[in-house]
Amino acid sequence: RARHSTSLDGPWTFVGIGDWAKWGTHREAPSLLDLGDGTWRFYCDGGSAGHEVYSDSKDLFKTWTPLKTLPTVGNSISHGTVIHGD
């Protein structure tokens, strides 16, 4: 399910269910990162599609870029954590 708010504190409203970002197949282990320039980056495991992927939104989650595959690191990475430092 997808929810929307202009603030991380809410209030939240229901937007839709299913393939809300038009990415197709199942995605796992999401991480969301504010890149600091108005862009939000979504990282996730590619699920049955394979490698880890990411997508960017520059309009507060209304639209997303097509998924891009991250470079392969090792040969058995699955899921992950995003850490952002200053």
Coordinates of C-alpha atoms in Angstrom, one line a residue:
R1 CA 0.0 0.0 0.0
A2 CA 1.2 3.5 -0.7
R3 CA 0.4 6.5 1.5
H4 CA 1.2 10.2 0.8
S5 CA 1.9 13.2 3.0
T6 CA 3.6 16.5 2.6
S7 CA 5.3 15.9 6.0
L8 CA 7.0 12.8 7.4
D9 CA 4.8 13.4 10.5
G10 CA 1.6 13.2 8.5
P11 CA -1.3 13.4 8.1
W12 CA -1.1 10.5 5.6
T13 CA -3.6 9.8 2.9
F14 CA -4.1 6.6 0.9
V15 CA -2.8 6.8 -2.7
G16 CA -3.0 3.3 -4.1
I17 CA -2.0 -0.4 -3.9
G18 CA -0.2 -2.7 -6.2
D19 CA 2.3 -1.4 -8.7
W20 CA 2.0 2.2 -7.6
A21 CA 5.5 3.1 -9.0
K22 CA 5.1 1.1 -12.3
W23 CA 8.1 -1.1 -11.4
G24 CA 6.4 -4.4 -12.3
T25 CA 7.8 -7.3 -10.2
H26 CA 7.9 -7.8 -6.5
R27 CA 10.5 -5.7 -4.6
E28 CA 12.1 -6.4 -1.2
A29 CA 13.9 -4.7 1.6
P30 CA 13.2 -1.0 0.8
S31 CA 15.4 1.9 1.9
L32 CA 14.6 5.5 1.3
L33 CA 17.2 8.2 1.3
D34 CA 16.9 12.0 1.1
L35 CA 19.8 13.1 -1.2
G36 CA 19.5 16.7 0.1
D37 CA 18.7 18.4 -3.2
G38 CA 15.0 17.7 -3.4
T39 CA 15.6 14.2 -4.7
W40 CA 14.6 11.0 -2.8
R41 CA 16.3 7.7 -3.7
F42 CA 14.6 4.4 -3.2
Y43 CA 16.8 1.3 -2.9
C44 CA 15.5 -2.3 -2.9
D45 CA 16.4 -5.8 -3.6
G46 CA 15.3 -6.8 -7.1
G47 CA 13.4 -9.8 -5.9
S48 CA 12.9 -12.3 -8.6
A49 CA 14.4 -9.9 -11.1
G50 CA 17.9 -10.3 -9.5
H51 CA 20.3 -7.5 -8.5
E52 CA 19.7 -4.6 -6.2
V53 CA 18.1 -1.6 -7.8
Y54 CA 17.3 2.1 -7.2
S55 CA 14.9 4.8 -8.4
D56 CA 14.7 8.6 -7.8
S57 CA 11.8 10.9 -7.2
K58 CA 12.1 14.7 -7.5
D59 CA 8.5 15.5 -6.9
L60 CA 7.9 14.2 -3.4
F61 CA 7.1 10.6 -4.5
K62 CA 4.5 11.4 -7.2
T63 CA 6.7 10.0 -10.0
W64 CA 9.8 7.8 -10.1
T65 CA 12.6 7.2 -12.6
P66 CA 12.8 3.8 -14.2
L67 CA 14.7 1.3 -12.0
K68 CA 18.4 1.2 -12.4
T69 CA 20.6 -1.8 -11.4
L70 CA 23.4 -1.2 -8.9
P71 CA 26.8 -2.5 -9.8
T72 CA 27.4 -6.0 -8.7
V73 CA 29.4 -6.2 -5.4
G74 CA 30.5 -9.8 -4.6
N75 CA 28.2 -12.4 -5.8
S76 CA 25.7 -13.1 -3.0
I77 CA 24.4 -9.7 -1.7
S78 CA 20.7 -9.6 -0.9
H79 CA 18.9 -6.8 0.9
G80 CA 20.9 -4.1 2.5
T81 CA 21.0 -1.0 4.6
V82 CA 21.6 2.6 3.5
I83 CA 23.7 4.8 5.8
H84 CA 24.1 8.5 5.0
G85 CA 26.6 10.6 6.7
D86 CA 27.5 14.3 6.5

